[in-house]
XYZ file of C-alpha atoms in Angstrom:
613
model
C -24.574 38.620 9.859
C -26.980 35.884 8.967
C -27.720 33.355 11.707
C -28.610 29.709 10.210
C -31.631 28.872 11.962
C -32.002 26.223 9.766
C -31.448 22.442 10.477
C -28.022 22.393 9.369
C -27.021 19.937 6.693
C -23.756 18.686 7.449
C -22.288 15.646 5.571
C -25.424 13.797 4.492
C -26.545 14.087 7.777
C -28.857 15.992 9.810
C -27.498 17.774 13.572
C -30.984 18.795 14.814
C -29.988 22.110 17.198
C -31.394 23.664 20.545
C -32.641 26.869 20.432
C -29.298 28.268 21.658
C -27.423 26.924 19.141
C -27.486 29.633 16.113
C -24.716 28.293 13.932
C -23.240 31.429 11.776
C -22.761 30.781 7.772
C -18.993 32.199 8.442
C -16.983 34.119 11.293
C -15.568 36.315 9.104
C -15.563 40.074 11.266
C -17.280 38.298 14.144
C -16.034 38.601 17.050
C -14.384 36.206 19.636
C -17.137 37.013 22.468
C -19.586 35.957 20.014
C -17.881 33.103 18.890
C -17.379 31.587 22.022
C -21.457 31.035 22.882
C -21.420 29.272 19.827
C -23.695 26.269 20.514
C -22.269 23.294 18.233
C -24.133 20.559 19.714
C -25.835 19.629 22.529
C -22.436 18.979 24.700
C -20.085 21.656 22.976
C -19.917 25.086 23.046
C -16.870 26.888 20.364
C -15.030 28.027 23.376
C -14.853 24.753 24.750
C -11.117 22.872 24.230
C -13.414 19.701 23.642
C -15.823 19.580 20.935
C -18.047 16.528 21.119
C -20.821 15.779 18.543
C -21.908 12.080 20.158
C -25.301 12.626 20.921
C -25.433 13.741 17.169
C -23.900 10.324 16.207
C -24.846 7.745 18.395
C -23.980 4.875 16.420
C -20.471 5.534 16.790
C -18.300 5.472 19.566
C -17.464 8.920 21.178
C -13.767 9.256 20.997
C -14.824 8.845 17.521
C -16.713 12.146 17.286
C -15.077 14.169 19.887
C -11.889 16.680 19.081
C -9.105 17.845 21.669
C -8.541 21.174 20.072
C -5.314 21.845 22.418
C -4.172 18.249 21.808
C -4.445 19.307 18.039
C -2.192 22.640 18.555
C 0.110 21.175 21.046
C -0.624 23.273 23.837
C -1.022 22.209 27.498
C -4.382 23.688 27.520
C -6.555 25.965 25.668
C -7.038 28.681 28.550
C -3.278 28.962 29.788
C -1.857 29.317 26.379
C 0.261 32.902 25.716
C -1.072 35.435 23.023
C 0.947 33.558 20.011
C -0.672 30.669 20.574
C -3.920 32.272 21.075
C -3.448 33.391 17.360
C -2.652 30.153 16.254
C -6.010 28.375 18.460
C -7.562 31.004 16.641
C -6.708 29.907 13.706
C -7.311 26.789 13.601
C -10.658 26.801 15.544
C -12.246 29.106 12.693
C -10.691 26.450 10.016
C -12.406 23.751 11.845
C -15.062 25.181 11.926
C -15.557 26.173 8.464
C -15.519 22.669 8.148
C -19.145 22.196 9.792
C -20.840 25.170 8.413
C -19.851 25.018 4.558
C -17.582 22.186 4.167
C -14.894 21.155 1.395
C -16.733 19.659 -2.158
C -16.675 16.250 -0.860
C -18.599 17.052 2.448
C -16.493 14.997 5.034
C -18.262 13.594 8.217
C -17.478 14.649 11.103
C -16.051 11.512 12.564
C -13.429 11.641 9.544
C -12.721 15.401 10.111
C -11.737 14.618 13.444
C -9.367 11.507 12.381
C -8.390 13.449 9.386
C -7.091 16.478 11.606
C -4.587 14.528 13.562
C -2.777 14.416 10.476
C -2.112 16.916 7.726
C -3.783 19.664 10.320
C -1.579 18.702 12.996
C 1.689 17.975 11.144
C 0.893 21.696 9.498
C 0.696 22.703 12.940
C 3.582 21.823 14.142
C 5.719 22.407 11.640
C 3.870 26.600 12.212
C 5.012 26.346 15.846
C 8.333 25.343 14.883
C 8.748 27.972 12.387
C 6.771 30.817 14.992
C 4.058 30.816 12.497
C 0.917 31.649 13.718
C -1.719 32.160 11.348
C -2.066 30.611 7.727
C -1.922 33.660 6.483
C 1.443 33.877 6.942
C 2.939 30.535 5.351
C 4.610 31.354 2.425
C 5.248 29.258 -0.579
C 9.018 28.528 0.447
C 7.496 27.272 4.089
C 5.087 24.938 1.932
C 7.721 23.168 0.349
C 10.072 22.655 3.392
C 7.046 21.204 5.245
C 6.483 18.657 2.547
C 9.834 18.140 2.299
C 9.970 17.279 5.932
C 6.889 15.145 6.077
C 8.399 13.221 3.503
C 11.699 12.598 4.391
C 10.775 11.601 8.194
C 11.472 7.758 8.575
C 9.049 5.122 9.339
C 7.970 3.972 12.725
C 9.893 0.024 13.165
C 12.001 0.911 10.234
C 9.139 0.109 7.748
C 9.250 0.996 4.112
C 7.752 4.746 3.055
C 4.532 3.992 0.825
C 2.792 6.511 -1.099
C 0.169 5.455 1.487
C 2.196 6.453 4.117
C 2.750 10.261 2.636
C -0.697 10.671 1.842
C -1.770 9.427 5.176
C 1.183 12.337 6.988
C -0.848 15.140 4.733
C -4.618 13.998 4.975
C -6.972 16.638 4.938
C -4.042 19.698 4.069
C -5.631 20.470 0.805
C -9.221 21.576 2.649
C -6.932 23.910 4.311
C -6.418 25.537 1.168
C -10.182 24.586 -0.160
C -11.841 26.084 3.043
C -9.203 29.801 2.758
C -11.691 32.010 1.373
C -14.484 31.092 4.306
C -11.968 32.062 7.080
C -10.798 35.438 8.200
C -6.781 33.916 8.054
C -6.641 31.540 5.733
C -3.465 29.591 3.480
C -2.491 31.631 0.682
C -1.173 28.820 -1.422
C -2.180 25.714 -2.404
C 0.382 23.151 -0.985
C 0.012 20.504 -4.232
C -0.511 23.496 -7.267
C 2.648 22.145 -8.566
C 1.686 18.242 -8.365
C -1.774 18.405 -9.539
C -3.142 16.674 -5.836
C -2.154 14.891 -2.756
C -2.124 11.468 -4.803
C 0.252 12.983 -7.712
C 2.394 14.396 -4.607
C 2.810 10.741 -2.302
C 3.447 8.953 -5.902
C 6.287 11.267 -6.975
C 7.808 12.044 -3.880
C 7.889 8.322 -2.942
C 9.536 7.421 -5.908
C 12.379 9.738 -4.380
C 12.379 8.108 -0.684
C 11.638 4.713 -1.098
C 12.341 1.912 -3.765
C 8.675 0.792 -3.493
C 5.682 2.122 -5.004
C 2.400 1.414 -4.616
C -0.812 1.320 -1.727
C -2.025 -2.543 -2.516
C 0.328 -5.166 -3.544
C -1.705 -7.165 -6.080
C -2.011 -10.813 -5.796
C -0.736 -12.559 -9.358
C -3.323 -14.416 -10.801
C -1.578 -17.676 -10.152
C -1.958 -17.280 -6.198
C -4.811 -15.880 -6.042
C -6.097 -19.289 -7.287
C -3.929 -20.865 -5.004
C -5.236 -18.621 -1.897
C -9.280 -19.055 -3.126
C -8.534 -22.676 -3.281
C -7.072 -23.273 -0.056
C -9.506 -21.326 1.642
C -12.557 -23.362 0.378
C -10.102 -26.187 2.007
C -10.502 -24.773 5.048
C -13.878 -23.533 5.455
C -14.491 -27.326 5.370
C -13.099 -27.709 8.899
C -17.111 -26.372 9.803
C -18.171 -29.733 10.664
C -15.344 -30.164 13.257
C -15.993 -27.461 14.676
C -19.537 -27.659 15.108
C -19.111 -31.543 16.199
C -16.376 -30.491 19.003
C -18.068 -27.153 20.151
C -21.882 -29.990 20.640
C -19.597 -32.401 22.890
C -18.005 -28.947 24.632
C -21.748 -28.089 25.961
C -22.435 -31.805 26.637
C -19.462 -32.313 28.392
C -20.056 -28.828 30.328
C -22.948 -29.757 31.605
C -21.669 -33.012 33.332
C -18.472 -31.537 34.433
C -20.619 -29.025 36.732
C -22.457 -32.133 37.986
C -19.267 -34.012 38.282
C -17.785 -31.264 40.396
C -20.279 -31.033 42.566
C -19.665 -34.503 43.611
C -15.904 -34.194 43.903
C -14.346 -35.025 40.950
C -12.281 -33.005 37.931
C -13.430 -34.155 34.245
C -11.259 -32.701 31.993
C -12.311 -32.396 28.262
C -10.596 -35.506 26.278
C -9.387 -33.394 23.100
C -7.590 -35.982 21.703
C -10.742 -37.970 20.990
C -11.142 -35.328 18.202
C -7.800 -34.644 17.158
C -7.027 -31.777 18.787
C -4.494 -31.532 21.965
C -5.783 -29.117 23.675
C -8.145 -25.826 23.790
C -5.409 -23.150 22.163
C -5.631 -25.383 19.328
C -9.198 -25.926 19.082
C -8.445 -21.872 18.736
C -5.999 -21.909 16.014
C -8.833 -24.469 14.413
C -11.485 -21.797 14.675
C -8.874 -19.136 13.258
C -7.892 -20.950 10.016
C -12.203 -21.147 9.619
C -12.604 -17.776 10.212
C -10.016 -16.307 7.527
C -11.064 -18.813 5.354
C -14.534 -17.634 5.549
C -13.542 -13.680 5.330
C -11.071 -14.149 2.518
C -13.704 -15.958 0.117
C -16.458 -13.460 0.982
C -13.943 -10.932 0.432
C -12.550 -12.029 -2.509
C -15.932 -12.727 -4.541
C -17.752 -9.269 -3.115
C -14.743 -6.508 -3.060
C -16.395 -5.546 -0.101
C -14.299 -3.472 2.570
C -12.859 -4.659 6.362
C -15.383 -2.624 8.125
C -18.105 -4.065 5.420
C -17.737 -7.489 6.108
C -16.977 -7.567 10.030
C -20.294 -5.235 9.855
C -22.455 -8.301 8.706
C -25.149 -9.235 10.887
C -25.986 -13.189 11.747
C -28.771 -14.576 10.404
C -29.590 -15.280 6.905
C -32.221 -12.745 6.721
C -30.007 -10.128 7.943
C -26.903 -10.922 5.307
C -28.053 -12.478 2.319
C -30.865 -11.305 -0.316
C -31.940 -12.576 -3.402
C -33.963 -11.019 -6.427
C -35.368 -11.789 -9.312
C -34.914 -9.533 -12.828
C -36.571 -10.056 -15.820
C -34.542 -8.794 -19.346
C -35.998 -9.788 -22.737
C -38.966 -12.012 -21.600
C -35.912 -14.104 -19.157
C -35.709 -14.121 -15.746
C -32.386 -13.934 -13.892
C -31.933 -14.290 -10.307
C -29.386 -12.694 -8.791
C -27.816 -12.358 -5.163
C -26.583 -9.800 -2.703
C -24.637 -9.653 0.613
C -26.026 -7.173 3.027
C -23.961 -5.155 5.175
C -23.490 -1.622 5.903
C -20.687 1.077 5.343
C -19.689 4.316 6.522
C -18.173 5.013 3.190
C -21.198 7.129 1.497
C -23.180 8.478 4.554
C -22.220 10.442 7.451
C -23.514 7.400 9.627
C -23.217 2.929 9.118
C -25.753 2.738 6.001
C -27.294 -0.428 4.628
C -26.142 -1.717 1.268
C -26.120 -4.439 -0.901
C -22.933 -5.927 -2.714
C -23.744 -8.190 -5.696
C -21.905 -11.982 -5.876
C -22.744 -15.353 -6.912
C -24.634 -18.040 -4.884
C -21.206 -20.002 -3.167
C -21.127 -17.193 -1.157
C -24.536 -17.895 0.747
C -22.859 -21.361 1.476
C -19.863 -19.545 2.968
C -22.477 -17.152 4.982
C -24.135 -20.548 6.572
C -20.608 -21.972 7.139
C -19.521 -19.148 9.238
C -23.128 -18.524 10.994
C -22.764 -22.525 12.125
C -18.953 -22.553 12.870
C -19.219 -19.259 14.900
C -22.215 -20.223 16.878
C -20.382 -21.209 19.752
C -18.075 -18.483 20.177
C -20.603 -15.832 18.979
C -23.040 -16.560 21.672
C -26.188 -14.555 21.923
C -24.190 -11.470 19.938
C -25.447 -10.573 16.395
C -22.256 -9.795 14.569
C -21.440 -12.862 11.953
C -17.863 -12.453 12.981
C -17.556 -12.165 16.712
C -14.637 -10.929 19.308
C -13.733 -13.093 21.434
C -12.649 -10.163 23.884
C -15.857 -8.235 24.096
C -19.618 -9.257 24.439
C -21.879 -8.814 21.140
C -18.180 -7.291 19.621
C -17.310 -8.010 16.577
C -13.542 -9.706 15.219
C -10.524 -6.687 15.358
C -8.898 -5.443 11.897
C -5.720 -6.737 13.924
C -7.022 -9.991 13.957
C -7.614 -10.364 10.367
C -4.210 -9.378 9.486
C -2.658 -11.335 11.761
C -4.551 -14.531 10.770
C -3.759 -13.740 7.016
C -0.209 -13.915 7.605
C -0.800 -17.433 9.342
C -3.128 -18.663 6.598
C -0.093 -17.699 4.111
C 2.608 -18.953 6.073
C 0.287 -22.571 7.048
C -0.117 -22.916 2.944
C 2.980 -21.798 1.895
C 1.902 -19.422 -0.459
C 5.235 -17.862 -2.081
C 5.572 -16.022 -4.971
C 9.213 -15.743 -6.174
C 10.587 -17.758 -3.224
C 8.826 -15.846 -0.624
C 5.894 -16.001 1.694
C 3.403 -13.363 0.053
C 2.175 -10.539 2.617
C -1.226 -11.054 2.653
C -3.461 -8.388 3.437
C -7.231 -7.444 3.250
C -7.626 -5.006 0.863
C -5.752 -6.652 -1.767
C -8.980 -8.456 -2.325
C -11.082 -5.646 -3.566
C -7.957 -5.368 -6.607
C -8.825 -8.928 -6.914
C -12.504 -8.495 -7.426
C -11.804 -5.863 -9.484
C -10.007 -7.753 -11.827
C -11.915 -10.519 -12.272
C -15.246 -8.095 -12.891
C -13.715 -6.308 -15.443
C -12.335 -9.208 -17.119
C -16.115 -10.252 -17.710
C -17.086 -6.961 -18.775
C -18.035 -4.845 -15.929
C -17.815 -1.327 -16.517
C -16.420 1.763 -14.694
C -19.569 2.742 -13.190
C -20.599 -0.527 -12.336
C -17.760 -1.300 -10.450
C -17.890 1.736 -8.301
C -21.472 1.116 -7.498
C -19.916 -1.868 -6.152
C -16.542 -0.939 -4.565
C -18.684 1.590 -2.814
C -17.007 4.706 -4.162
C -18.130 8.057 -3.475
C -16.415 9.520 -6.298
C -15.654 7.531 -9.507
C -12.265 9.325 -9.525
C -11.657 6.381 -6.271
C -12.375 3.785 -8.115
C -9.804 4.995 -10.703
C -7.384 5.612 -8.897
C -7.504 2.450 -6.811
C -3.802 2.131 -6.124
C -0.344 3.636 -7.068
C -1.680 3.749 -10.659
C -4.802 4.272 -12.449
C -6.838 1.667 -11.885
C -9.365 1.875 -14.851
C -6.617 2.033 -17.380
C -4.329 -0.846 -15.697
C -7.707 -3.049 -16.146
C -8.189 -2.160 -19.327
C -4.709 -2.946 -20.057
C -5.944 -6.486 -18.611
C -8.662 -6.313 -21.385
C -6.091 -6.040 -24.095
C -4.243 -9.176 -22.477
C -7.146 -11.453 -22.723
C -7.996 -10.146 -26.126
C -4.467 -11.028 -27.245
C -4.658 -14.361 -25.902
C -8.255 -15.229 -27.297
C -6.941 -14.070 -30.473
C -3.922 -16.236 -29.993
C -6.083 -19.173 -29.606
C -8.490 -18.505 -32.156
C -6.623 -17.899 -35.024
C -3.969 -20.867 -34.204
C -6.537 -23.295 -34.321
C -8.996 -24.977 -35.956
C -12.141 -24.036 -34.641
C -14.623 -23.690 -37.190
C -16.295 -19.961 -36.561
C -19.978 -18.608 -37.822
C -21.519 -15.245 -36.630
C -21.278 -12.239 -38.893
C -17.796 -11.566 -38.591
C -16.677 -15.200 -39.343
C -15.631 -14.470 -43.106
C -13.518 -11.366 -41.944
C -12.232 -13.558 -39.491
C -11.292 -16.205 -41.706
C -9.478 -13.575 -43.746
C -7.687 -13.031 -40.691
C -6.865 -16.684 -40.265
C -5.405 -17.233 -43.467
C -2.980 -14.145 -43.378
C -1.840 -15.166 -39.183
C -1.061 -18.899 -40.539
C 1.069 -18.094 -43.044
C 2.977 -15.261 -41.153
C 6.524 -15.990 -39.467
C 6.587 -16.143 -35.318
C 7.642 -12.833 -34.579
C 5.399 -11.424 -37.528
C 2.583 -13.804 -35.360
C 3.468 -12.075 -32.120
C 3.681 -8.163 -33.680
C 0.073 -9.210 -35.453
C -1.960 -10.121 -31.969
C -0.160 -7.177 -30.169
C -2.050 -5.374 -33.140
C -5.457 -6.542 -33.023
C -6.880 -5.675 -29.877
C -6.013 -2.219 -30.793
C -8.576 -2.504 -33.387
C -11.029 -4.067 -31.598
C -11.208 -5.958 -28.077
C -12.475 -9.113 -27.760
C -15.507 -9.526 -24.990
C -17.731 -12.347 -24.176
C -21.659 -11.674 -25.232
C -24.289 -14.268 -25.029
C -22.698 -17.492 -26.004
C -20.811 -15.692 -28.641
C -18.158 -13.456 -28.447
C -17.690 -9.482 -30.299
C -14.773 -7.442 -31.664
C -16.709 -4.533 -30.658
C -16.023 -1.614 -33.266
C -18.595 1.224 -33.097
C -18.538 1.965 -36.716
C -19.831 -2.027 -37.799
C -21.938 -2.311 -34.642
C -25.473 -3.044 -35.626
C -25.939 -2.967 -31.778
C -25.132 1.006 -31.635
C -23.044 0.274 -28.069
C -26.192 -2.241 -26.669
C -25.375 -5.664 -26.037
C -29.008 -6.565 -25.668
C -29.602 -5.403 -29.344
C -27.024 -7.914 -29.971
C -27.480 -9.221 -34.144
C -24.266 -11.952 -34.074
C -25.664 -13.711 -37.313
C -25.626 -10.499 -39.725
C -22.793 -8.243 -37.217
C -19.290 -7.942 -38.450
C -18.219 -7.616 -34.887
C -19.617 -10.970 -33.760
C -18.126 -14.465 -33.942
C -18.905 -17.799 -32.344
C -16.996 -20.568 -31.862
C -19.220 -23.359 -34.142
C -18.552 -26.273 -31.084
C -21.949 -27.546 -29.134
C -24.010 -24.802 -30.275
C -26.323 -26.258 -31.797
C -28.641 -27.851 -29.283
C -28.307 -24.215 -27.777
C -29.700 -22.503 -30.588
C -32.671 -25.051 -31.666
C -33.422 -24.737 -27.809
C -34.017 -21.111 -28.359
C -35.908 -20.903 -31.250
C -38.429 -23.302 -29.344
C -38.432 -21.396 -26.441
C -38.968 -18.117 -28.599
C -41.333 -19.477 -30.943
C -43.072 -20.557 -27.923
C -43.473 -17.089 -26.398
C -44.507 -15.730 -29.903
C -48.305 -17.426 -29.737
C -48.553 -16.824 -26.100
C -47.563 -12.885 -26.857
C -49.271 -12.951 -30.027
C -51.069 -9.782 -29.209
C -48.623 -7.873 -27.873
C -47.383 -5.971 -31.172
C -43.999 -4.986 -29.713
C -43.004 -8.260 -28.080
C -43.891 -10.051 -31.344
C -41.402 -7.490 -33.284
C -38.745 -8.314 -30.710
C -39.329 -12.090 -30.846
C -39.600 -12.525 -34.590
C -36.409 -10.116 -34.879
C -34.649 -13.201 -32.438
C -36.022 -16.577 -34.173
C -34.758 -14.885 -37.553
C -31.007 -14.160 -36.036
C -31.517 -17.654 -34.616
C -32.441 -19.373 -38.025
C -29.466 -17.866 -39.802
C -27.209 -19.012 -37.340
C -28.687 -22.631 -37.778
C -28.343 -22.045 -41.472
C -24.724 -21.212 -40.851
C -23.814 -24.573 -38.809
C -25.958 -26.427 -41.578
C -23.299 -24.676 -44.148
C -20.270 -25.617 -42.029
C -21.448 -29.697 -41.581
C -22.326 -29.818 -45.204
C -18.872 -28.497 -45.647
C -16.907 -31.028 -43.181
C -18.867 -33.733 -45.057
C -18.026 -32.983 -48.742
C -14.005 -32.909 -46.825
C -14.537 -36.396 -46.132
């Protein structure tokens, strides 16, 4: 048997052992004597019924990182149990800790093994103790199927519709059972989801079956989600209030103590500021607060944990760069925060978003002043010192801030809820071109397969259904108008003009259901492109971009002008002062020509409208 006396590398992240602690590769043939004097970490020993990693992750909390392996099983305790049930610790104590020592492909953390084994593990558990199963080895296919079939059929807690969020949630962590069967001595014969394809494919069929609704995230229509970012930039002007009434709180503290002392009661006057009493000075802070967390939500796609997680102080939360592409220099913005998403432990990232946020940031870090205190989180509890606000919190202030605007959608308050954001940011990213990758880097996705399956559907393919919405519609409202167009593709598109003006209505309608098909319409530069790979002169690069001699680009003529003669300044400009640079004079000179024809072009189209008049 090899003994790892290695540092053991165990979901990005590093358990540093005691000399007692020789972790074996596998337990296959060893035996349970040997097993037992396991060390797994500095508290927890394999024969122990507790096994608690905290010292290994101090940044979480302990009941985090600690697993009751009878609890698990079902069994009073680990030591009493009767030789079936022995079989069955057995069991499931190898699987576990299989888990640690070569873990599935996506090399979970140990904090979500142990949340992830109170469900699928345990309701596969149960369902063995039920059936006097007590090894893996012995579930058969037929036992597979009546499990899931019991899993999903069992009702909701409150009555509460079955989601496929709900199944998947009942079965967590059951395929690693299967993934992990070849590094234990007893391990499930059968995959539990070979005839589904995976867990997803399972919870989306099966709750079809049970339940009428499908789906994890309810998205917000376009039409309230306007409504919602609107009313919350309403309210995150209440900031001033709250600042002015929380300065006269402290003022009038500090003479009430005096006033006290001398006899008297001085009782804050509210009114004087519009409010009646303290519970709705509250309810003021609360409608801030949600206001605050939906717009940084909504305009980052950043997680709960991600934004509670953000740290006061500007220096802590908010970063700005500069980037420099084709001789121009961008600046763009981040919020800071951290997430437990990628990395075994709370890891700093960066979440890209536009500068209105850092005016929500300094909004929240003055409005939450007061009730923050000397504690560093940008959102604090008002329960626990230094905490930070409660997931329950949030949701229960959502439903408030939809209920106090009224925001219905087909006669009903919508059920607002955080993560219906991210969908939100999702959609608006892709609509300005943001690609796959790029929006995982920012969703924080370990996998890309997450980030495409982002709800009861694929989420890739229902934005780029989105794409060929908005390419319908610009085509609507190009073609049905008179815009004058130049770019390379304005003489094709002319062509396609004159043939969509003299077709019927429902020959109109069947046409721009047709063209996106063809080619999608996306914004570049000032212009826009009907991006088809075999007319590109780009090759796939949008910063290769030729829109005066491209059949893929056209420009709507209106107030481009001062834009382009603007340009070719600036550009002939950078020419003499990178006159002996070689390459940066081919690049230039390849931009003031592109520029010149598209002068020439608006020069043709003026000459044009004046020999119509």
């Amino acid at each position: 048997m090899v003994r790892a006396e290695r540092k053991q590398i165990f979901a990005g992240h590093l358990i540093a052992k005691s000399e007692s602690s020789h972790l074996l590769d596998t337990l296959i043939g060893v035996s349970d004597e040997r097993r037992n004097i396991i060390r797994l970490s500095k508290k927890s020993f394999y024969a122990d019924d507790v096994w608690d990693l905290s010292d290994e992750h101090p940044d979480l909390r302990p009941v985090e990182v600690a697993l009751t392996i009878s609890r698990l099983v079902g069994v009073a305790d680990t030591l009493g149990s009767n030789h079936r049930e022995i079989r069955l610790l057995r069991s499931v104590k190898e699987y576990l800790y299989s888990l640690i020592v070569d873990p599935p492909a996506m090399h979970p953390k140990w904090s979500t093994i142990c949340k992830v084994a109170t469900k699928g593990l345990r309701q596969l558990v149960s369902y063995m103790r039920k059936s006097r199963i007590y090894q893996f080895s012995d579930i058969t296919e037929l036992d597979l199927e009546l499990f899931l079939e019991e899993v999903s059929s069992a009702p909701v807690k409150g009555g509460a519709v079955t989601t496929d969020r709900t199944l998947r949630s009942r079965v967590a962590g059951l395929d690693w059972v299967f993934e992990q069967s070849s590094k234990v001595e007893d391990g499930l014969k059968f995959d539990p989801f070979r005839q589904y394809g995976s867990i997803s494919k399972w919870s989306n069929k099966l709750c079809r079956r049970v339940a009428p609704r499908v789906g994890l995230t309810r998205e917000i229509p376009d039409e309230l989600a306007v409504r919602i970012f609107e009313c919350a930039i309403s309210d995150i002007g209440l900031v001033d209030s709250i600042v002015e009434i929380n300065s006269a709180r402290s003022v009038h503290a500090a003479q009430s103590a005096v006033d006290v002392r001398n006899g008297s009661n001085n009782i804050f006057p509210w009114r004087d500021y519009a409010i009646s009493s303290y519970p709705a000075f509250r309810g003021l802070e609360s409608k801030f607060t949600v206001a605050c967390y939906i717009l940084i939500a909504m305009l980052t796609g950043m997680r709960f944990h991600e934004i509670v997680a953000l740290r006061s102080g500007g220096r802590n939360n908010w970063q700005e760069e500069e980037l420099e592409v084709d001789e121009k220099v961008f600046r763009v913005y981040f919020v800071v925060s951290s997430t437990n998403k990628l990395q075994a432990e709370p890891t700093s990232y960066k979440w890209q978003t536009v500068p209105f946020v850092k005016i929500v940031l300094d909004s929240a870090e003055r409005g939450l002043a007061a009730r923050r205190g000397g504690g560093t989180f940008l959102f604090p509890s008002h329960n626990y010192v230094n905490g930070r606000i409660s997931s329950t919190v949030i949701c229960r202030q959502l439903k408030e801030f939809a209920v106090r605007h009224d925001l219905k959608f087909n006669d009903s308050i919508w059920a607002l809820a955080s993560h219906q954001f991210r969908k939100t940011f999702a959609r608006i990213m892709t609509r300005q071109g943001l690609g796959i990758k790029e929006l995982q880097d920012q969703l924080k996705h370990f996998d890309i397969e997450n980030t495409r399956i982002y709800g009861d559907m694929s989420l890739y393919l229902e934005l780029q259904q989105e794409k060929f919405k908005i390419s319908e519609e610009k085509y609507d409202e190009l073609l049905s108008g008179q815009v004058p167009i130049i770019g390379g593709g304005a003489a094709e598109f002319g062509e396609y003009q004159k043939k969509f003006l003299g077709m019927t209505k429902n020959e109109q309608a069947a046409f721009l259901q047709e063209l996106p098909k063809n080619a999608l319409i996306e914004q570049v530069d000032d212009g826009l492109c009907m991006f088809r790979s075999a007319k590109a002169l780009c090759g796939g690069d949008k910063s290769s971009c030729r829109p005066a001699d491209c059949n893929n680009s056209i420009m709507p003529a209106a107030s481009k002008r001062k834009v382009f003669e603007w340009r070719l300044r600036e550009n002939t400009r950078m020419l003499e002062h990178f006159k002996k640079d070689p390459l940066k004079v081919s690049y230039l000179l390849g931009r003031i020509s592109e520029l010149n024809k598209l002068i020439s072009q608006l020069d043709a189209l003026d000459r044009e409208a004046g020999d119509a008049r």
